[in-house]
Amino acid sequence: MPFPATQVLDDFDRPNENPLNSAGRYLRIDVSTINDMQILNKRCTAATGQGASAWMVQSFTNFEVFATTEAFAAASNRLYGRLAGVGGSNTYDGYRAIFTASAASIAVITNGSATNLVTGPTFTINDGSVCLFRGIGTKLECFFFSGGSWTLAAA
């Protein structure tokens, strides 16, 4: 399975940055409830608690969002794609993938409210695994990489 299928826009290989901004390319997804993301030691992380930021430079048909899991004990990992209207209070639209320690799901978001589209089969994602949420054309997919291979988690 070839990855990435789309151009890498940000590898976070730069000095610490808080909040995540990269010359205005990022906005916090929901200013009312979610904290800023940051770059710390060349990794993108939540500044405090939950964090979510969106790349705001262009509109995309295709997208791939990768994240390396650290710990599922506290919360799920959420990856977003094709967001529009970001930066207000629960006014954004797009798609969201949620990875937990045992499943992945994909939801459509309208005005900040999520409606589940699909939940994949039960599996085990270990801390340190790589999660991928991608949209190529009309196809939305969630994968995880653990133990040397990619596994389709939800589509």
XYZ file of N, CA and C in Angstrom:
465
model
N 0.847 -1.164 0.000
C 0.000 0.000 0.000
C 0.904 1.242 0.000
N 0.861 2.067 -1.039
C 1.758 3.222 -1.103
C 1.294 4.372 -0.202
N 2.191 4.831 0.649
C 1.933 5.984 1.510
C 3.126 6.895 1.417
N 3.006 8.163 1.487
C 1.718 8.851 1.372
C 1.257 8.921 -0.076
N -0.039 9.023 -0.283
C -0.603 9.160 -1.625
C -0.757 10.626 -1.993
N -0.639 11.514 -1.021
C -0.740 12.952 -1.270
C 0.554 13.627 -0.825
N 0.728 14.870 -1.228
C 1.933 15.626 -0.898
C 1.994 15.935 0.602
N 3.180 15.769 1.216
C 3.367 16.107 2.628
C 3.489 17.625 2.732
N 2.595 18.250 3.484
C 2.590 19.704 3.617
C 3.355 20.187 4.832
N 3.403 19.382 5.883
C 4.100 19.801 7.088
C 4.595 18.565 7.831
N 5.916 18.479 8.012
C 6.477 17.356 8.762
C 6.856 17.762 10.186
N 6.591 19.018 10.553
C 6.824 19.570 11.891
C 8.297 19.571 12.283
N 9.172 19.489 11.303
C 10.623 19.488 11.553
C 11.117 20.938 11.626
N 10.825 21.585 12.769
C 11.243 22.974 12.992
C 11.278 23.225 14.497
N 11.812 24.381 14.892
C 11.892 24.684 16.325
C 10.520 24.709 16.995
N 10.520 24.640 18.313
C 9.286 24.668 19.096
C 8.428 25.866 18.704
N 7.114 25.663 18.716
C 6.156 26.689 18.300
C 4.879 26.495 19.113
N 4.481 27.502 19.874
C 3.272 27.411 20.678
C 2.602 28.780 20.718
N 1.391 28.870 20.107
C 0.600 27.809 19.480
C 1.111 27.473 18.076
N 0.683 26.300 17.574
C 0.994 25.896 16.212
C 0.449 26.959 15.275
N 1.317 27.519 14.425
C 0.888 28.598 13.553
C 1.485 28.477 12.164
N 2.812 28.291 12.076
C 3.517 28.166 10.796
C 3.119 29.280 9.835
N 3.362 30.513 10.273
C 3.081 31.710 9.449
C 1.606 31.810 9.068
N 0.714 31.476 9.989
C -0.722 31.627 9.764
C -1.384 30.480 9.026
N -0.693 29.374 8.846
C -1.260 28.250 8.103
C -2.254 27.423 8.929
N -2.225 27.550 10.260
C -3.084 26.748 11.119
C -4.029 27.626 11.925
N -5.222 27.100 12.185
C -6.180 27.686 13.116
C -6.669 26.584 14.044
N -7.012 26.968 15.268
C -7.634 26.020 16.187
C -8.993 25.642 15.607
N -9.359 24.381 15.671
C -10.593 23.923 15.022
C -11.826 24.555 15.653
N -11.949 24.498 16.946
C -13.119 25.070 17.623
C -12.604 25.939 18.766
N -12.729 27.245 18.615
C -12.137 28.152 19.592
C -12.815 28.097 20.951
N -14.020 27.520 21.039
C -14.730 27.539 22.315
C -14.365 26.371 23.237
N -13.967 25.215 22.673
C -13.790 24.045 23.527
C -12.463 23.321 23.377
N -11.706 23.594 22.348
C -10.486 22.834 22.069
C -9.272 23.735 22.219
N -8.201 23.212 22.804
C -6.974 23.976 22.992
C -6.114 23.963 21.735
N -5.106 24.843 21.726
C -4.176 24.917 20.608
C -3.277 23.697 20.558
N -2.785 23.404 19.353
C -1.717 22.436 19.168
C -0.400 23.198 19.253
N 0.707 22.470 19.408
C 2.022 23.091 19.463
C 3.040 22.163 18.812
N 4.204 22.703 18.520
C 5.337 21.866 18.133
C 6.288 21.865 19.302
N 6.618 20.669 19.765
C 7.536 20.492 20.879
C 8.494 19.368 20.498
N 9.777 19.680 20.433
C 10.790 18.699 20.049
C 10.496 18.056 18.695
N 10.083 18.900 17.733
C 9.804 18.481 16.347
C 8.648 17.505 16.239
N 7.708 17.580 17.202
C 6.498 16.775 17.180
C 5.313 17.679 17.427
N 4.208 17.411 16.761
C 2.987 18.172 16.969
C 2.202 17.513 18.098
N 1.901 18.275 19.147
C 1.179 17.756 20.306
C 0.162 18.785 20.775
N -0.719 18.363 21.655
C -1.639 19.314 22.284
C -0.849 20.140 23.288
N -1.087 21.455 23.298
C -0.397 22.319 24.258
C -0.809 21.951 25.682
N -2.091 21.781 25.925
C -2.625 21.296 27.198
C -3.907 20.534 26.906
N -4.140 19.453 27.609
C -5.381 18.687 27.430
C -5.580 18.268 25.989
N -6.794 18.490 25.470
C -7.093 18.190 24.078
C -6.636 19.345 23.209
N -6.169 19.031 22.016
C -5.790 20.070 21.079
C -6.167 19.670 19.674
N -6.568 20.640 18.874
C -6.906 20.367 17.480
C -6.696 21.631 16.669
N -5.900 21.516 15.623
C -5.648 22.622 14.722
C -5.815 22.142 13.299
N -6.163 23.038 12.394
C -6.401 22.678 10.994
C -5.498 23.493 10.081
N -4.981 22.849 9.032
C -4.189 23.493 7.993
C -5.156 24.308 7.148
N -4.945 25.615 7.044
C -5.934 26.489 6.434
C -5.491 27.148 5.127
N -4.422 26.661 4.504
C -3.873 27.351 3.341
C -4.685 27.116 2.079
N -5.127 25.912 1.836
C -5.803 25.573 0.591
C -7.035 24.735 0.875
N -7.813 24.538 -0.168
C -8.910 23.589 -0.107
C -8.418 22.296 -0.759
N -8.731 21.157 -0.161
C -8.208 19.890 -0.657
C -9.329 18.966 -1.081
N -9.093 18.258 -2.185
C -9.961 17.154 -2.553
C -9.481 15.903 -1.846
N -8.163 15.671 -1.885
C -7.567 14.497 -1.255
C -6.775 14.918 -0.027
N -6.748 14.066 0.999
C -5.995 14.379 2.208
C -5.519 13.099 2.869
N -4.437 13.217 3.633
C -3.946 12.166 4.513
C -3.453 12.828 5.782
N -3.899 12.324 6.922
C -3.485 12.855 8.216
C -2.937 11.686 9.025
N -1.679 11.805 9.467
C -1.019 10.765 10.250
C -0.855 11.233 11.689
N -0.897 10.307 12.632
C -0.580 10.612 14.032
C -0.001 9.365 14.681
N 1.015 9.552 15.486
C 1.569 8.450 16.267
C 0.916 8.475 17.639
N 0.338 7.351 18.038
C -0.364 7.283 19.321
C 0.638 7.238 20.459
N 0.297 7.894 21.545
C 1.143 7.841 22.737
C 0.484 7.022 23.823
N -0.779 7.303 24.104
C -1.492 6.546 25.144
C -2.988 6.666 24.904
N -3.668 5.541 24.922
C -5.117 5.547 24.737
C -5.863 5.572 26.063
N -5.170 5.449 27.166
C -5.836 5.354 28.463
C -6.685 6.583 28.756
N -6.204 7.764 28.420
C -6.907 9.000 28.772
C -7.995 9.356 27.774
N -7.766 9.140 26.486
C -8.746 9.579 25.483
C -8.469 8.909 24.153
N -9.393 9.100 23.232
C -9.209 8.613 21.880
C -8.358 9.610 21.095
N -7.862 9.181 19.952
C -7.139 10.046 19.036
C -8.074 10.416 17.899
N -8.191 11.704 17.609
C -9.089 12.178 16.560
C -8.280 12.854 15.474
N -8.564 12.484 14.226
C -7.930 13.091 13.077
C -9.033 13.656 12.190
N -8.799 14.856 11.636
C -9.813 15.543 10.845
C -9.337 15.736 9.413
N -10.288 15.788 8.467
C -9.970 16.051 7.070
C -11.070 16.829 6.389
N -10.699 17.573 5.337
C -11.627 18.388 4.532
C -12.466 19.323 5.390
N -11.831 20.015 6.308
C -12.565 20.936 7.178
C -12.815 22.263 6.475
N -13.958 22.855 6.761
C -14.310 24.182 6.255
C -14.979 24.950 7.379
N -14.820 26.264 7.386
C -15.456 27.091 8.403
C -14.790 27.006 9.752
N -13.525 26.618 9.787
C -12.788 26.434 11.036
C -12.498 27.776 11.692
N -12.464 27.787 13.023
C -12.074 28.975 13.761
C -13.204 29.626 14.514
N -14.430 29.180 14.296
C -15.564 29.718 15.031
C -15.889 28.829 16.216
N -17.076 28.985 16.731
C -17.525 28.177 17.851
C -18.487 27.118 17.325
N -17.984 25.883 17.145
C -18.787 24.769 16.632
C -19.461 25.084 15.294
N -18.731 25.712 14.365
C -19.317 26.068 13.079
C -18.659 25.362 11.907
N -17.759 24.430 12.168
C -16.989 23.821 11.084
C -17.690 22.591 10.508
N -17.346 22.274 9.257
C -17.843 21.100 8.554
C -16.654 20.266 8.103
N -16.843 18.972 7.898
C -15.778 18.110 7.392
C -15.974 16.672 7.823
N -14.855 15.974 8.014
C -14.875 14.562 8.410
C -13.927 14.346 9.570
N -14.244 13.363 10.413
C -13.424 13.053 11.579
C -13.267 11.548 11.709
N -12.050 11.129 11.993
C -11.775 9.730 12.334
C -11.427 9.682 13.809
N -11.969 8.701 14.507
C -11.639 8.490 15.909
C -10.999 7.112 16.033
N -9.791 7.083 16.611
C -9.098 5.834 16.893
C -9.088 5.633 18.395
N -9.563 4.479 18.847
C -9.444 4.110 20.252
C -8.499 2.906 20.316
N -8.316 2.337 21.480
C -7.421 1.187 21.616
C -7.969 -0.055 20.916
N -9.282 -0.064 20.553
C -9.857 -1.280 19.993
C -10.735 -1.080 18.758
N -10.871 0.161 18.251
C -11.731 0.379 17.085
C -11.441 1.741 16.459
N -11.947 1.908 15.246
C -11.866 3.199 14.566
C -13.229 3.493 13.969
N -13.576 4.779 13.892
C -14.838 5.162 13.276
C -14.635 6.426 12.455
N -15.532 6.653 11.496
C -15.498 7.837 10.641
C -16.848 8.533 10.773
N -16.805 9.861 10.933
C -18.039 10.651 11.061
C -17.992 11.832 10.111
N -19.151 12.280 9.675
C -19.277 13.536 8.938
C -19.650 14.600 9.965
N -19.084 15.801 9.819
C -19.354 16.893 10.760
C -20.061 18.009 10.018
N -21.196 18.437 10.554
C -21.952 19.556 10.003
C -22.227 20.532 11.132
N -21.765 21.771 10.968
C -21.898 22.802 12.004
C -21.379 22.316 13.356
N -20.274 21.584 13.336
C -19.637 21.122 14.562
C -20.262 19.884 15.170
N -21.339 19.373 14.595
C -22.025 18.202 15.132
C -21.690 16.977 14.279
N -21.219 15.901 14.919
C -20.774 14.704 14.199
C -21.887 13.664 14.088
N -21.967 13.047 12.905
C -22.858 11.915 12.653
C -21.999 10.754 12.189
N -22.043 9.632 12.915
C -21.203 8.489 12.593
C -21.602 7.887 11.243
N -20.590 7.615 10.398
C -20.821 6.968 9.115
C -20.507 5.479 9.173
N -19.418 5.118 9.870
C -19.014 3.724 9.930
C -18.114 3.508 11.146
N -18.249 2.338 11.760
C -17.320 1.893 12.800
C -16.737 0.577 12.327
N -15.423 0.487 12.354
C -14.739 -0.707 11.866
C -14.793 -1.847 12.863
N -14.226 -2.999 12.477
C -14.203 -4.163 13.366
C -13.289 -3.932 14.566
N -13.429 -4.758 15.575
C -12.601 -4.660 16.769
C -11.174 -5.119 16.453
N -10.200 -4.404 16.970
C -8.787 -4.737 16.800
C -8.032 -4.125 17.958
N -6.731 -4.300 18.007
C -5.910 -3.718 19.070
C -4.882 -2.776 18.464
N -4.916 -1.511 18.878
C -3.879 -0.549 18.504
C -3.028 -0.333 19.746
N -1.748 -0.565 19.622
C -0.836 -0.377 20.742
C -0.327 1.054 20.799
N 0.038 1.508 21.995
C 0.687 2.805 22.123
C 1.917 2.808 21.226
N 2.149 3.899 20.513
C 3.270 3.995 19.592
C 2.933 3.600 18.169
N 1.698 3.148 17.915
C 1.272 2.834 16.556
C 1.016 4.115 15.781
N 1.024 4.026 14.460
C 0.719 5.178 13.610
C -0.704 5.020 13.104
N -1.522 6.051 13.282
C -2.889 6.067 12.769
C -2.920 6.953 11.530
N -3.697 6.578 10.542
C -3.831 7.330 9.291
C -5.298 7.478 8.957
N -5.704 8.702 8.648
C -7.043 8.984 8.139
C -6.843 9.638 6.786
N -7.439 9.055 5.740
C -7.265 9.649 4.424
C -8.563 9.653 3.649
N -8.663 10.631 2.771
C -9.772 10.739 1.846
C -9.205 10.921 0.447
N -9.439 9.951 -0.421
C -9.005 10.028 -1.812
C -10.272 9.959 -2.647
N -10.588 11.072 -3.314
C -11.862 11.156 -4.017
C -12.994 11.105 -3.002
N -13.946 10.210 -3.201
C -15.070 10.087 -2.263
C -14.837 9.003 -1.214
N -13.695 8.318 -1.273
C -13.418 7.215 -0.361
C -12.708 7.714 0.895
N -13.260 7.408 2.060
C -12.667 7.737 3.354
C -12.184 6.442 3.998
N -10.933 6.450 4.533
C -10.361 5.241 5.110
C -9.558 5.562 6.367
N -9.571 4.636 7.318
C -8.724 4.698 8.510
C -7.827 3.470 8.503
N -6.542 3.678 8.746
C -5.568 2.599 8.848
C -4.776 2.774 10.131
N -4.150 1.695 10.599
C -3.129 1.825 11.627
C -1.950 0.946 11.264
N -0.761 1.392 11.662
C 0.489 0.686 11.370
C 1.073 0.214 12.683
N 1.180 -1.095 12.820
C 1.724 -1.670 14.043
C 2.296 -3.041 13.692
N 3.426 -3.350 14.226
C 4.016 -4.660 13.975
C 4.511 -4.839 12.556
N 4.829 -3.743 11.856
C 5.416 -3.830 10.529
C 4.472 -3.808 9.361
N 3.157 -3.656 9.589
C 2.230 -3.626 8.450
C 1.037 -2.707 8.730
N 0.402 -2.244 7.631
C -0.796 -1.411 7.715
C -2.032 -2.302 7.794
N -2.998 -1.903 8.630
C -4.259 -2.609 8.761
C -5.400 -1.630 8.504
N -6.330 -1.996 7.644
C -7.510 -1.182 7.392
C -8.416 -1.279 8.612
N -8.720 -0.132 9.226
C -9.510 -0.124 10.456
C -10.964 0.243 10.211
N -11.232 1.089 9.220
C -12.602 1.493 8.888
C -12.586 2.129 7.513
N -13.660 1.907 6.743
C -13.780 2.508 5.409
C -15.252 2.674 5.058
